[in-house]
PDB file of C-alpha atoms and ligand atoms in Angstrom:
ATOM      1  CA  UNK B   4      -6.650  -7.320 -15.590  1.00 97.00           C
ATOM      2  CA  UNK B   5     -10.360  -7.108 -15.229  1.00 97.00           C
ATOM      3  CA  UNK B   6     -11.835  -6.201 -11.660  1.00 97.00           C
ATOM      4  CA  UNK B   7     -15.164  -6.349 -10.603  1.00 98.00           C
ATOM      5  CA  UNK B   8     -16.647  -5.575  -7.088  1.00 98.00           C
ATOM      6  CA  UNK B   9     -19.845  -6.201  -5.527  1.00 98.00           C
ATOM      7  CA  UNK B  10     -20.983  -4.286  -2.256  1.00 98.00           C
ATOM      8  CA  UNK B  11     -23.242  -2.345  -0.652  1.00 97.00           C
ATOM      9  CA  UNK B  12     -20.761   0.501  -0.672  1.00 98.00           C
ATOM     10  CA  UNK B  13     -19.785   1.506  -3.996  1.00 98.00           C
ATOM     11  CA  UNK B  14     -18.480   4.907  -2.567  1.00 97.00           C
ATOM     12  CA  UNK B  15     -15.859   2.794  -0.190  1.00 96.00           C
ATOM     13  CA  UNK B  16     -13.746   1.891  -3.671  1.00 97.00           C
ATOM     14  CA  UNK B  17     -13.740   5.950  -4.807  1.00 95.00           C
ATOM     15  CA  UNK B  18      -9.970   5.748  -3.432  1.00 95.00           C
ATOM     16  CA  UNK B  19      -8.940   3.371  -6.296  1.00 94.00           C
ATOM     17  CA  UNK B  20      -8.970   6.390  -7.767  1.00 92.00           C
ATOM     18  CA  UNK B  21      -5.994   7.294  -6.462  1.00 92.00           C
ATOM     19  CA  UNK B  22      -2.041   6.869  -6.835  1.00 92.00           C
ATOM     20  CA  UNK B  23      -0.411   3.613  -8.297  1.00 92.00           C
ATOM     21  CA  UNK B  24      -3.737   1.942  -8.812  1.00 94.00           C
ATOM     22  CA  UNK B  25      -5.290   5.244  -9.880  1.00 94.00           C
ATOM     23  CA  UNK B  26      -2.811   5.680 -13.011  1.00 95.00           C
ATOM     24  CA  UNK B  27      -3.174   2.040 -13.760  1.00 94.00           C
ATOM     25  CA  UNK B  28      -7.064   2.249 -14.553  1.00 94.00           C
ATOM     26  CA  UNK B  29      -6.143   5.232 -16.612  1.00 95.00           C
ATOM     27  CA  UNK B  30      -3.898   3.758 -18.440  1.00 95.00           C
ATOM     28  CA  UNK B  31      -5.862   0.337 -18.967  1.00 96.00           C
ATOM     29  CA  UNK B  32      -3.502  -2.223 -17.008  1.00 96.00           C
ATOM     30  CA  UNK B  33      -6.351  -2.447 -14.440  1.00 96.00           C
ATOM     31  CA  UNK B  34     -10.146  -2.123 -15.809  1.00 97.00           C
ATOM     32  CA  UNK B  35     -12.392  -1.964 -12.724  1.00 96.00           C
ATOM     33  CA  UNK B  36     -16.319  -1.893 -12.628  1.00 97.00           C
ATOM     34  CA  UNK B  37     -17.959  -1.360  -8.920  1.00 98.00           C
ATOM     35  CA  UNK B  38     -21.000  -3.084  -8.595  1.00 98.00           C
ATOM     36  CA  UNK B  39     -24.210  -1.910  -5.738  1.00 98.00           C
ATOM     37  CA  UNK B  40     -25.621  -5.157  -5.091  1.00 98.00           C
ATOM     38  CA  UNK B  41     -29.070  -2.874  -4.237  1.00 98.00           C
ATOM     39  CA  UNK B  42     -29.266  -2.176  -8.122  1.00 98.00           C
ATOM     40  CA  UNK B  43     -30.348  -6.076  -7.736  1.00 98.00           C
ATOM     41  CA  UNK B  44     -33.221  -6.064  -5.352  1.00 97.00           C
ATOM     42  CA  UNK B  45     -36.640  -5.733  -6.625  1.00 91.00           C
ATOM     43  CA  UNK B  46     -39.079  -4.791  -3.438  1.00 94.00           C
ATOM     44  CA  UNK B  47     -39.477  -1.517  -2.312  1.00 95.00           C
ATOM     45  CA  UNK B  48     -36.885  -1.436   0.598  1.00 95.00           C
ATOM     46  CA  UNK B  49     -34.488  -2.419  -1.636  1.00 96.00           C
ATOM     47  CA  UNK B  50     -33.541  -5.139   1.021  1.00 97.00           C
ATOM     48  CA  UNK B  51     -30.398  -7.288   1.105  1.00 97.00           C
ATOM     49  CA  UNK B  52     -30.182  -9.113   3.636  1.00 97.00           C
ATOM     50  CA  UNK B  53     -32.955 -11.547   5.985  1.00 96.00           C
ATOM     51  CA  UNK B  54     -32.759 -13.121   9.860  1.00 97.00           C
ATOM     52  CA  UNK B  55     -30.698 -16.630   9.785  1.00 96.00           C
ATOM     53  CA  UNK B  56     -32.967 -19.728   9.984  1.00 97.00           C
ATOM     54  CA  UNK B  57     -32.699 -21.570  12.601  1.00 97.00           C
ATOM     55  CA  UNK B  58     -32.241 -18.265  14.621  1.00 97.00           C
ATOM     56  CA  UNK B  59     -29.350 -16.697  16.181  1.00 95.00           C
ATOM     57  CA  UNK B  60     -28.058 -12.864  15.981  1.00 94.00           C
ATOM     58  CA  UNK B  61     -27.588 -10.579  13.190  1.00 94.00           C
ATOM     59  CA  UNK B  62     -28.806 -10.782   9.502  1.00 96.00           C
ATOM     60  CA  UNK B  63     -27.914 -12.476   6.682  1.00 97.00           C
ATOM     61  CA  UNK B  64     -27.220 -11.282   2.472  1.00 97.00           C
ATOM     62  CA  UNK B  65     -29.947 -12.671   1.151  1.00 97.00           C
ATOM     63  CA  UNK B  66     -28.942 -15.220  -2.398  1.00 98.00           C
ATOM     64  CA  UNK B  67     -31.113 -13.783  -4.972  1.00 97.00           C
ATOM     65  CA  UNK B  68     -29.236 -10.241  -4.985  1.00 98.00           C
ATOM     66  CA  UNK B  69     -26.224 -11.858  -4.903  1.00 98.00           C
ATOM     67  CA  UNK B  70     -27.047 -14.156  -7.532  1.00 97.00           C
ATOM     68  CA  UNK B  71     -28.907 -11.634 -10.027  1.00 97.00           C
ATOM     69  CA  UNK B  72     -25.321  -9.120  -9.348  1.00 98.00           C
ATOM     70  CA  UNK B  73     -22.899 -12.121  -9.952  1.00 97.00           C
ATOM     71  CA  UNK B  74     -24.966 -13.033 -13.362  1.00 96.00           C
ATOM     72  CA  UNK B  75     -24.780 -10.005 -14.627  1.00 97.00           C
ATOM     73  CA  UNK B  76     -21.074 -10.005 -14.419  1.00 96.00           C
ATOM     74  CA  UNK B  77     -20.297 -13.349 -15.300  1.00 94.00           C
ATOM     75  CA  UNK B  78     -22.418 -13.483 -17.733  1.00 88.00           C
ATOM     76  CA  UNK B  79     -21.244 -15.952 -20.490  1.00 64.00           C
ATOM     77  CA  UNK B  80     -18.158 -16.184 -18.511  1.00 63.00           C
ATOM     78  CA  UNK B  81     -19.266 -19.155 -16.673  1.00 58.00           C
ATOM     79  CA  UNK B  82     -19.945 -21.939 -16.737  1.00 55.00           C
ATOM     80  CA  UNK B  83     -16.703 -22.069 -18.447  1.00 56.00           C
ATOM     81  CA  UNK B  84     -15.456 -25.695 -20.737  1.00 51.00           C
ATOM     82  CA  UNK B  85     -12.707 -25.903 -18.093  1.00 61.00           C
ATOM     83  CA  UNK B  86     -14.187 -24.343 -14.699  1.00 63.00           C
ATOM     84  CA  UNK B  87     -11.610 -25.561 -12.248  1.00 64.00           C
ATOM     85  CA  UNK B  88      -8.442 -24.126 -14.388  1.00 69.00           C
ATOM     86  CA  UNK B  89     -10.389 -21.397 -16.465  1.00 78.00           C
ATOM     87  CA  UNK B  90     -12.423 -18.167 -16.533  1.00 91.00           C
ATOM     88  CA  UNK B  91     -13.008 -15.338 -13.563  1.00 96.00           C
ATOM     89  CA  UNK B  92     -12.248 -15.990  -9.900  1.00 97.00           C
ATOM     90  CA  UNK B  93     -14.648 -15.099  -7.762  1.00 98.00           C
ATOM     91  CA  UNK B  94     -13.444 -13.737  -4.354  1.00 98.00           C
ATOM     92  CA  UNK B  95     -15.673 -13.631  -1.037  1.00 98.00           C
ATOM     93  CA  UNK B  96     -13.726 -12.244   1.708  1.00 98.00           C
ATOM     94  CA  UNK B  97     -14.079 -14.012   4.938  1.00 96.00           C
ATOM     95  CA  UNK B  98     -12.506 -14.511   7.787  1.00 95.00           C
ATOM     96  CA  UNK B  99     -13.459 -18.201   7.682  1.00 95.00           C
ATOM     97  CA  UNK B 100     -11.225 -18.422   4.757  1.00 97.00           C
ATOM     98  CA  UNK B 101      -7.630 -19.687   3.047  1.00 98.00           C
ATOM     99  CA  UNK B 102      -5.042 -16.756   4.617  1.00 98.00           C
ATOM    100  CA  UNK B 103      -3.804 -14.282   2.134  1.00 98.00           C
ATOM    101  CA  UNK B 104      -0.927 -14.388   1.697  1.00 96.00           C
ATOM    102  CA  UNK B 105       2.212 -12.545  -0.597  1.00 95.00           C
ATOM    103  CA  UNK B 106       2.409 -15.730  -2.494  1.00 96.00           C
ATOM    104  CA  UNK B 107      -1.701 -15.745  -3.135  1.00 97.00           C
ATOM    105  CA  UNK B 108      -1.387 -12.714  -4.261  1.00 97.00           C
ATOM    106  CA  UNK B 109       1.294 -13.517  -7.003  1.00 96.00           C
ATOM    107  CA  UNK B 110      -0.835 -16.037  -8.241  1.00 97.00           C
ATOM    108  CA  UNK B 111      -3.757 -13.964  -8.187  1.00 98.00           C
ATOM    109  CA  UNK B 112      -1.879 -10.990  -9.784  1.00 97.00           C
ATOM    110  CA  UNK B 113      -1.438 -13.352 -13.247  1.00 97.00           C
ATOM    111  CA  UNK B 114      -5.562 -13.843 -13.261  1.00 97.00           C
ATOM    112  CA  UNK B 115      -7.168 -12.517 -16.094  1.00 96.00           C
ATOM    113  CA  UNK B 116     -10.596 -11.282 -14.275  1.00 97.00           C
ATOM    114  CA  UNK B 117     -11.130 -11.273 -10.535  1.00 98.00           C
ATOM    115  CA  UNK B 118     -14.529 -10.554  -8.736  1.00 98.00           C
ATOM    116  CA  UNK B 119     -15.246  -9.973  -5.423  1.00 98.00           C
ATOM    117  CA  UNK B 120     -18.057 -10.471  -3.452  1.00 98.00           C
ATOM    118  CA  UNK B 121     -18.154  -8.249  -0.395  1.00 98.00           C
ATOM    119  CA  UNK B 122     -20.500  -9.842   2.311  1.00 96.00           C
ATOM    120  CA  UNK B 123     -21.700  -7.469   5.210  1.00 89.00           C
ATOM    121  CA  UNK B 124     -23.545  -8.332   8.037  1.00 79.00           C
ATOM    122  CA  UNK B 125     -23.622 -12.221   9.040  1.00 85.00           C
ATOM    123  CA  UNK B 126     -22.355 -13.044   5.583  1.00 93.00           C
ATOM    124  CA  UNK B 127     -24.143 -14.440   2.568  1.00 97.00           C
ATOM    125  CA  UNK B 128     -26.058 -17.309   2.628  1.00 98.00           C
ATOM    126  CA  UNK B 129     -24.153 -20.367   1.679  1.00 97.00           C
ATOM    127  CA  UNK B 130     -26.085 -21.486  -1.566  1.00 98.00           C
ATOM    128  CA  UNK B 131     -24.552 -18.370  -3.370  1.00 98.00           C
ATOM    129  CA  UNK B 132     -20.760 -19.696  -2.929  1.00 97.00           C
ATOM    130  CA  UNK B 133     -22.163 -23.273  -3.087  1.00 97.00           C
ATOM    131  CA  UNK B 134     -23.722 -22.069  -6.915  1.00 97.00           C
ATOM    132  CA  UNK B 135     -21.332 -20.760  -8.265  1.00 96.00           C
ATOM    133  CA  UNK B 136     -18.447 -23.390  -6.548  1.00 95.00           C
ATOM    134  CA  UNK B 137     -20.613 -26.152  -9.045  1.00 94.00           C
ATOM    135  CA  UNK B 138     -19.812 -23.289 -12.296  1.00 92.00           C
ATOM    136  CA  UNK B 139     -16.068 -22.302 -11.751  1.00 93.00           C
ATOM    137  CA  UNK B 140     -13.400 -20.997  -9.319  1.00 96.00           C
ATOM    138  CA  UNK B 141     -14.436 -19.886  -5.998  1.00 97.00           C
ATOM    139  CA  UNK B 142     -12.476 -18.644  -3.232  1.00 97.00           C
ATOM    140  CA  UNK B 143     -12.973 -17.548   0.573  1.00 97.00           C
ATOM    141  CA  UNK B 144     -10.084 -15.743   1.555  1.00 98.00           C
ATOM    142  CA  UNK B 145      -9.241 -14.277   5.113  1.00 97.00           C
ATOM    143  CA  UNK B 146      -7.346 -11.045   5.466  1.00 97.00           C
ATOM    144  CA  UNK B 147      -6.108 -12.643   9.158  1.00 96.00           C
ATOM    145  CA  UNK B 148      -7.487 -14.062  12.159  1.00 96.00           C
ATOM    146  CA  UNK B 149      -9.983 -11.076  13.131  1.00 96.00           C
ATOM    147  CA  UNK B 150     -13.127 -10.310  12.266  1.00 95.00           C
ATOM    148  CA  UNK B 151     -13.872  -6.572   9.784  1.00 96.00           C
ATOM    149  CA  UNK B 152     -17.603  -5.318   9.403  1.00 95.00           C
ATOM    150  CA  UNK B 153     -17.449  -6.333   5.764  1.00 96.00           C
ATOM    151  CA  UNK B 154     -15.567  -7.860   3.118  1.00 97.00           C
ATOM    152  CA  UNK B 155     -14.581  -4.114   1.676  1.00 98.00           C
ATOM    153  CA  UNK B 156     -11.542  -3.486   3.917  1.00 97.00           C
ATOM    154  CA  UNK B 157     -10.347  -6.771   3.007  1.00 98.00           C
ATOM    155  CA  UNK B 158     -11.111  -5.849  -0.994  1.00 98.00           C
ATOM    156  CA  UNK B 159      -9.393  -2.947  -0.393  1.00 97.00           C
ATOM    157  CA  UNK B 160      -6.009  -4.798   0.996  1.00 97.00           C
ATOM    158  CA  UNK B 161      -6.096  -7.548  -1.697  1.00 98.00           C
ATOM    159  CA  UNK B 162      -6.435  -5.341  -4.571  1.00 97.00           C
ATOM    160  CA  UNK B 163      -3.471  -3.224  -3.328  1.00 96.00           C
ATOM    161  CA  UNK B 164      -1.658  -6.497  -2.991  1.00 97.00           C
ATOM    162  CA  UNK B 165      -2.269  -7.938  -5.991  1.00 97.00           C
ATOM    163  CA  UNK B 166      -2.440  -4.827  -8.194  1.00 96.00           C
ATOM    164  CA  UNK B 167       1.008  -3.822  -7.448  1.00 95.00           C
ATOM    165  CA  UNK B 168       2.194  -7.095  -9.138  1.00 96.00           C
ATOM    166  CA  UNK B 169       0.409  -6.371 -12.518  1.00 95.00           C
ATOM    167  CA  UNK B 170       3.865  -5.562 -14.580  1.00 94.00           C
ATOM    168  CA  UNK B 171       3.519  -2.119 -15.264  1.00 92.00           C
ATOM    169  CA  UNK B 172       1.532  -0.326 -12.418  1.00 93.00           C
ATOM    170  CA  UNK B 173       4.677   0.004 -10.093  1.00 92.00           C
ATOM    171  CA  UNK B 174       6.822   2.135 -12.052  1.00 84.00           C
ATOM    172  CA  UNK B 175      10.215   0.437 -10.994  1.00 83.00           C
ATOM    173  CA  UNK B 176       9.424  -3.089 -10.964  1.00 80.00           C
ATOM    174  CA  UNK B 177      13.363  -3.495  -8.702  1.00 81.00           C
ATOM    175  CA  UNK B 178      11.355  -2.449  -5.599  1.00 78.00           C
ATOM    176  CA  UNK B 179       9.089  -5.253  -5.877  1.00 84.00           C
ATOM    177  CA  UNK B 180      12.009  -7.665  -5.380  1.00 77.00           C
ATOM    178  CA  UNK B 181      13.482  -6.471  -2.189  1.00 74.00           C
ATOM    179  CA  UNK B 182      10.276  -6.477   0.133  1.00 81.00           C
ATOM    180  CA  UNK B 183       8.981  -8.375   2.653  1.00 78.00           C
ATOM    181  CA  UNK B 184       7.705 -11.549   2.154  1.00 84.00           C
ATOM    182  CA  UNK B 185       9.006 -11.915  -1.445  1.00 79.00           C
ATOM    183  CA  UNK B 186      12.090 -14.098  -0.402  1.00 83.00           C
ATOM    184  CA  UNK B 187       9.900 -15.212   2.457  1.00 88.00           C
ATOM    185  CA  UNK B 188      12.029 -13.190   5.182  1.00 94.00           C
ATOM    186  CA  UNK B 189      10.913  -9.168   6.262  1.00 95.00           C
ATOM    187  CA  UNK B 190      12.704  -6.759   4.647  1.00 94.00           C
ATOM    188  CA  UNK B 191      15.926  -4.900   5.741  1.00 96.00           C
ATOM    189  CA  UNK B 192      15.777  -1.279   7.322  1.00 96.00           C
ATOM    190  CA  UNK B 193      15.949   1.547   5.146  1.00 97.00           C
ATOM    191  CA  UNK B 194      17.342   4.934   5.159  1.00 98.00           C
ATOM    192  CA  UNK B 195      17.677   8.244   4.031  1.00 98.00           C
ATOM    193  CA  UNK B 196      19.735  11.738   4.534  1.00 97.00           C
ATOM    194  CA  UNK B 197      20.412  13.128   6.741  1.00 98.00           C
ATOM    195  CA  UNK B 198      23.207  10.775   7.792  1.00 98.00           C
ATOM    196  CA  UNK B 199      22.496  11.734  11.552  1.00 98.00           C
ATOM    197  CA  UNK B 200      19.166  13.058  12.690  1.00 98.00           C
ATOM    198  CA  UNK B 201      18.211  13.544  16.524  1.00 98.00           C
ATOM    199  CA  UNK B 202      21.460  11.601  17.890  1.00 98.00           C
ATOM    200  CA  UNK B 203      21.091   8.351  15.692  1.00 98.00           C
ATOM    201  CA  UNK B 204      23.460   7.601  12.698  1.00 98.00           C
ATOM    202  CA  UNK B 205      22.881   5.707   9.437  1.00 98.00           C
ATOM    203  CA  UNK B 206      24.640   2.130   9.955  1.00 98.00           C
ATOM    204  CA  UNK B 207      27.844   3.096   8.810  1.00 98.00           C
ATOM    205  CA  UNK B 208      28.329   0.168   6.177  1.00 98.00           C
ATOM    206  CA  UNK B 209      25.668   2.125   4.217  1.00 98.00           C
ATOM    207  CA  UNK B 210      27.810   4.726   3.564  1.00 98.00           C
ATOM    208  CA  UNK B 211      31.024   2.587   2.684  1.00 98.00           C
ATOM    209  CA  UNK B 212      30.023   2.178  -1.210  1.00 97.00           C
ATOM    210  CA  UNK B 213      30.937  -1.140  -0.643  1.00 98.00           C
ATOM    211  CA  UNK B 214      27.814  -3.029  -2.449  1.00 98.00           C
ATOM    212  CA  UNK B 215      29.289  -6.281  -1.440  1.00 98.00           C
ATOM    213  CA  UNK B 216      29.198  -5.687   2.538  1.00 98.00           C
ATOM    214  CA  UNK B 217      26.153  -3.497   2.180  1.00 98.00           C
ATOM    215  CA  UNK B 218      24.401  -6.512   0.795  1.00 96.00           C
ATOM    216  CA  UNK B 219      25.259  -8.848   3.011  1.00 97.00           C
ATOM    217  CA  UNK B 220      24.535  -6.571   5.583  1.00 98.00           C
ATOM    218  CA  UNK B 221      21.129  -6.145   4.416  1.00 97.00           C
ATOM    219  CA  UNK B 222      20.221 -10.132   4.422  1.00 96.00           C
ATOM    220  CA  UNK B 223      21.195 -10.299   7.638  1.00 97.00           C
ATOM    221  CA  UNK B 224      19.625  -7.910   9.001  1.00 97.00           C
ATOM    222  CA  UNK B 225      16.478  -9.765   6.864  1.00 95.00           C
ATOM    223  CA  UNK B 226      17.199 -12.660   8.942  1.00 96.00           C
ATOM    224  CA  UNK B 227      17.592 -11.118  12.166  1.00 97.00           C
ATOM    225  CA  UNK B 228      14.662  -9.076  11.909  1.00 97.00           C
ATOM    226  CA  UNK B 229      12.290 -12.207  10.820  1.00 96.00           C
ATOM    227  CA  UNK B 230      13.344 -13.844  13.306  1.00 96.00           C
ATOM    228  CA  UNK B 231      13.072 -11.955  16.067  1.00 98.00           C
ATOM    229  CA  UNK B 232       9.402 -10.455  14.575  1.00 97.00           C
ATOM    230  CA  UNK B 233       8.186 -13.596  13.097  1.00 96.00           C
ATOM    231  CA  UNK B 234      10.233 -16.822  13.726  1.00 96.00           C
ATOM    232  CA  UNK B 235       7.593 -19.154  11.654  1.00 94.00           C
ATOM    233  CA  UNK B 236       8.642 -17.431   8.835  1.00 93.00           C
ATOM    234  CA  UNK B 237      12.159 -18.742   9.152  1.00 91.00           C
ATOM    235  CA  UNK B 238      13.230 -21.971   7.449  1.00 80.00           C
ATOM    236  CA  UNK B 239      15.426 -24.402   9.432  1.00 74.00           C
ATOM    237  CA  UNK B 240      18.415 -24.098   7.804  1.00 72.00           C
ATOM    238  CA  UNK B 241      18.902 -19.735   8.308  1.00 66.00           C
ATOM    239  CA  UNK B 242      17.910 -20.376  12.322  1.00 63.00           C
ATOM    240  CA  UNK B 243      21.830 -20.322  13.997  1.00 61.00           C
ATOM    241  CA  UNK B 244      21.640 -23.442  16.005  1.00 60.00           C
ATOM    242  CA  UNK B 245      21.884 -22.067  19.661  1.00 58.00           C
ATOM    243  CA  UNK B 246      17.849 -21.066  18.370  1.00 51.00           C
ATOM    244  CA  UNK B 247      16.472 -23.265  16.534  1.00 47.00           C
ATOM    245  CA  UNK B 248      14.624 -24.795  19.615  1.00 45.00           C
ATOM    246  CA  UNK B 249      14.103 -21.216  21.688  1.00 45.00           C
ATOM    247  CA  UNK B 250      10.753 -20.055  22.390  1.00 40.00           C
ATOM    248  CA  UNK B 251      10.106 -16.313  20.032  1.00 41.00           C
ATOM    249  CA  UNK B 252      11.871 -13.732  21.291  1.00 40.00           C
ATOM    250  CA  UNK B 253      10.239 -10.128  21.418  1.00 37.00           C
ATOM    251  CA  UNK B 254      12.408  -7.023  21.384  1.00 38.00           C
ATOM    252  CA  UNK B 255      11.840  -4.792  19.550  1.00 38.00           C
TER     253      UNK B 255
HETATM  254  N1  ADE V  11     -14.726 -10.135   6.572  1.00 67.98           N
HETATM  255  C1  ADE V  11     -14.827  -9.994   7.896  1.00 67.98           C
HETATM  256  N2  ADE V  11     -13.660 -10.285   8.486  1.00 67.98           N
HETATM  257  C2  ADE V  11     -12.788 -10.615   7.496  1.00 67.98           C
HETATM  258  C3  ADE V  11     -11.444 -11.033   7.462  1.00 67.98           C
HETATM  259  N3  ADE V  11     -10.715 -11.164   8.562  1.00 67.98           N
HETATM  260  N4  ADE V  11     -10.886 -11.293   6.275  1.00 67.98           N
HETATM  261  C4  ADE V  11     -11.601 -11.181   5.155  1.00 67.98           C
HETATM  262  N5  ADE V  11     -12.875 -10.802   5.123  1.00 67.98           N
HETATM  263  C5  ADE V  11     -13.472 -10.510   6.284  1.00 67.98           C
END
């Protein structure tokens, strides 16, 4: 997969250097190009952003840097013959957009060429996503309902997420299968030895050998966890009855 990044922060991406995702650009799964969208201004300041009009607070990235960056790395790539099936996404974090979500990033992780545009400030004026929505596949995506500084953070978290899922770049691909969200419940608790540490013992089916009752312990304790942490996860049919209609619990 091809990865490009636009920001004002080039630095901020230095730790996809590192670990799983680190090995992966070395050994060409991932091939990722960071982008300063400054390298596209042409006055002396260097300036990226502008005040709103019609007033209000804070600045906002001004189009033609944006639109000289995203050129450059599109390039021939768009407009494509097919736009709305075909060629790069490109990715503008916002919190004003679709949730991400396990499944997005799946579906995301099968892309030949992502780009993302990392808007600072106010965010970008509109005619940049509004371009490029009338030339191919655009995309506002929220990491959650808060607000960040900056798109990078969210980068960051959705390159993580999605890079993981490129066969190859976690070296057991099992331990994808077993984690939260991939069945749509949380995942079961894990453990290690010792078999008692500070008072507290390892759930004693654990230890049985028995990979029949250790696996059904484990989805149950999936489905007791999710729904005590996060009950609209749960689909109708796991809820027991006596809660399908109780208000969330939340113990621990
Ligand atoms: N930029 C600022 N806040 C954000 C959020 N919650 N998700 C994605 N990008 C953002």
């Amino acid at each position: 997969m091809r990865i490009d990044i636009v920001t004002i922060f080039p630095e901020f991406f230095d730790v996809l250097n590192l670990s799983l995702l680190g090995k992966a650009r070395q050994s060409g799964l991932i091939e990722l190009g960071v982008h300063n969208l400054r390298d596209h201004t042409y006055d002396r300041h260097h300036s990226v952003d502008d005040t709103p009009y019609g007033g209000g607070a804070g600045m906002v990235m001004k189009a033609e840097p944006w639109g000289a960056a995203l050129d450059a790395i599109l390039g021939a790539e768009i407009p494509r013959v097919d736009a709305a099936t075909d060629g790069p996404i490109l990715i503008f974090p916002s919190p004003a957009g679709d949730q991400f979500t396990q499944a997005m990033a799946r579906e995301l992780s099968l892309e030949q060429h992502l780009v993302f545009g990392c808007g600072r400030y106010e965010g970008i004026d509109q005619r940049v996503v509004d371009h490029y929505e009338a030339r191919g596949r655009v995309r506002l995506v929220s990491l959650g309902d808060y607000v960040l500084n900056g798109g990078e953070v969210a980068v960051m978290a959705m390159i993580e997420a999605i890079g993981r899922l490129i066969p190859g770049v976690v070296g057991n691909p099992d331990s994808l299968v077993e984690e939260s969200h991939e069945d749509g419940l949380l995942e079961y608790p894990s453990y290690t030895k010792p078999s008692s540490w500070r008072g507290l013992d390892v759930p004693q089916v654990l230890l049985s050998g028995n990979h029949g009752a250790i696996s059904t312990w484990r989805h149950q304790q999936q489905i007791e966890r999710t729904e005590r942490v996060r009950p609209d996860l749960m689909s109708p049919d796991l809820l027991p009855p006596a809660n399908a209609k109780q208000s969330p619990s939340r113990r621990r």
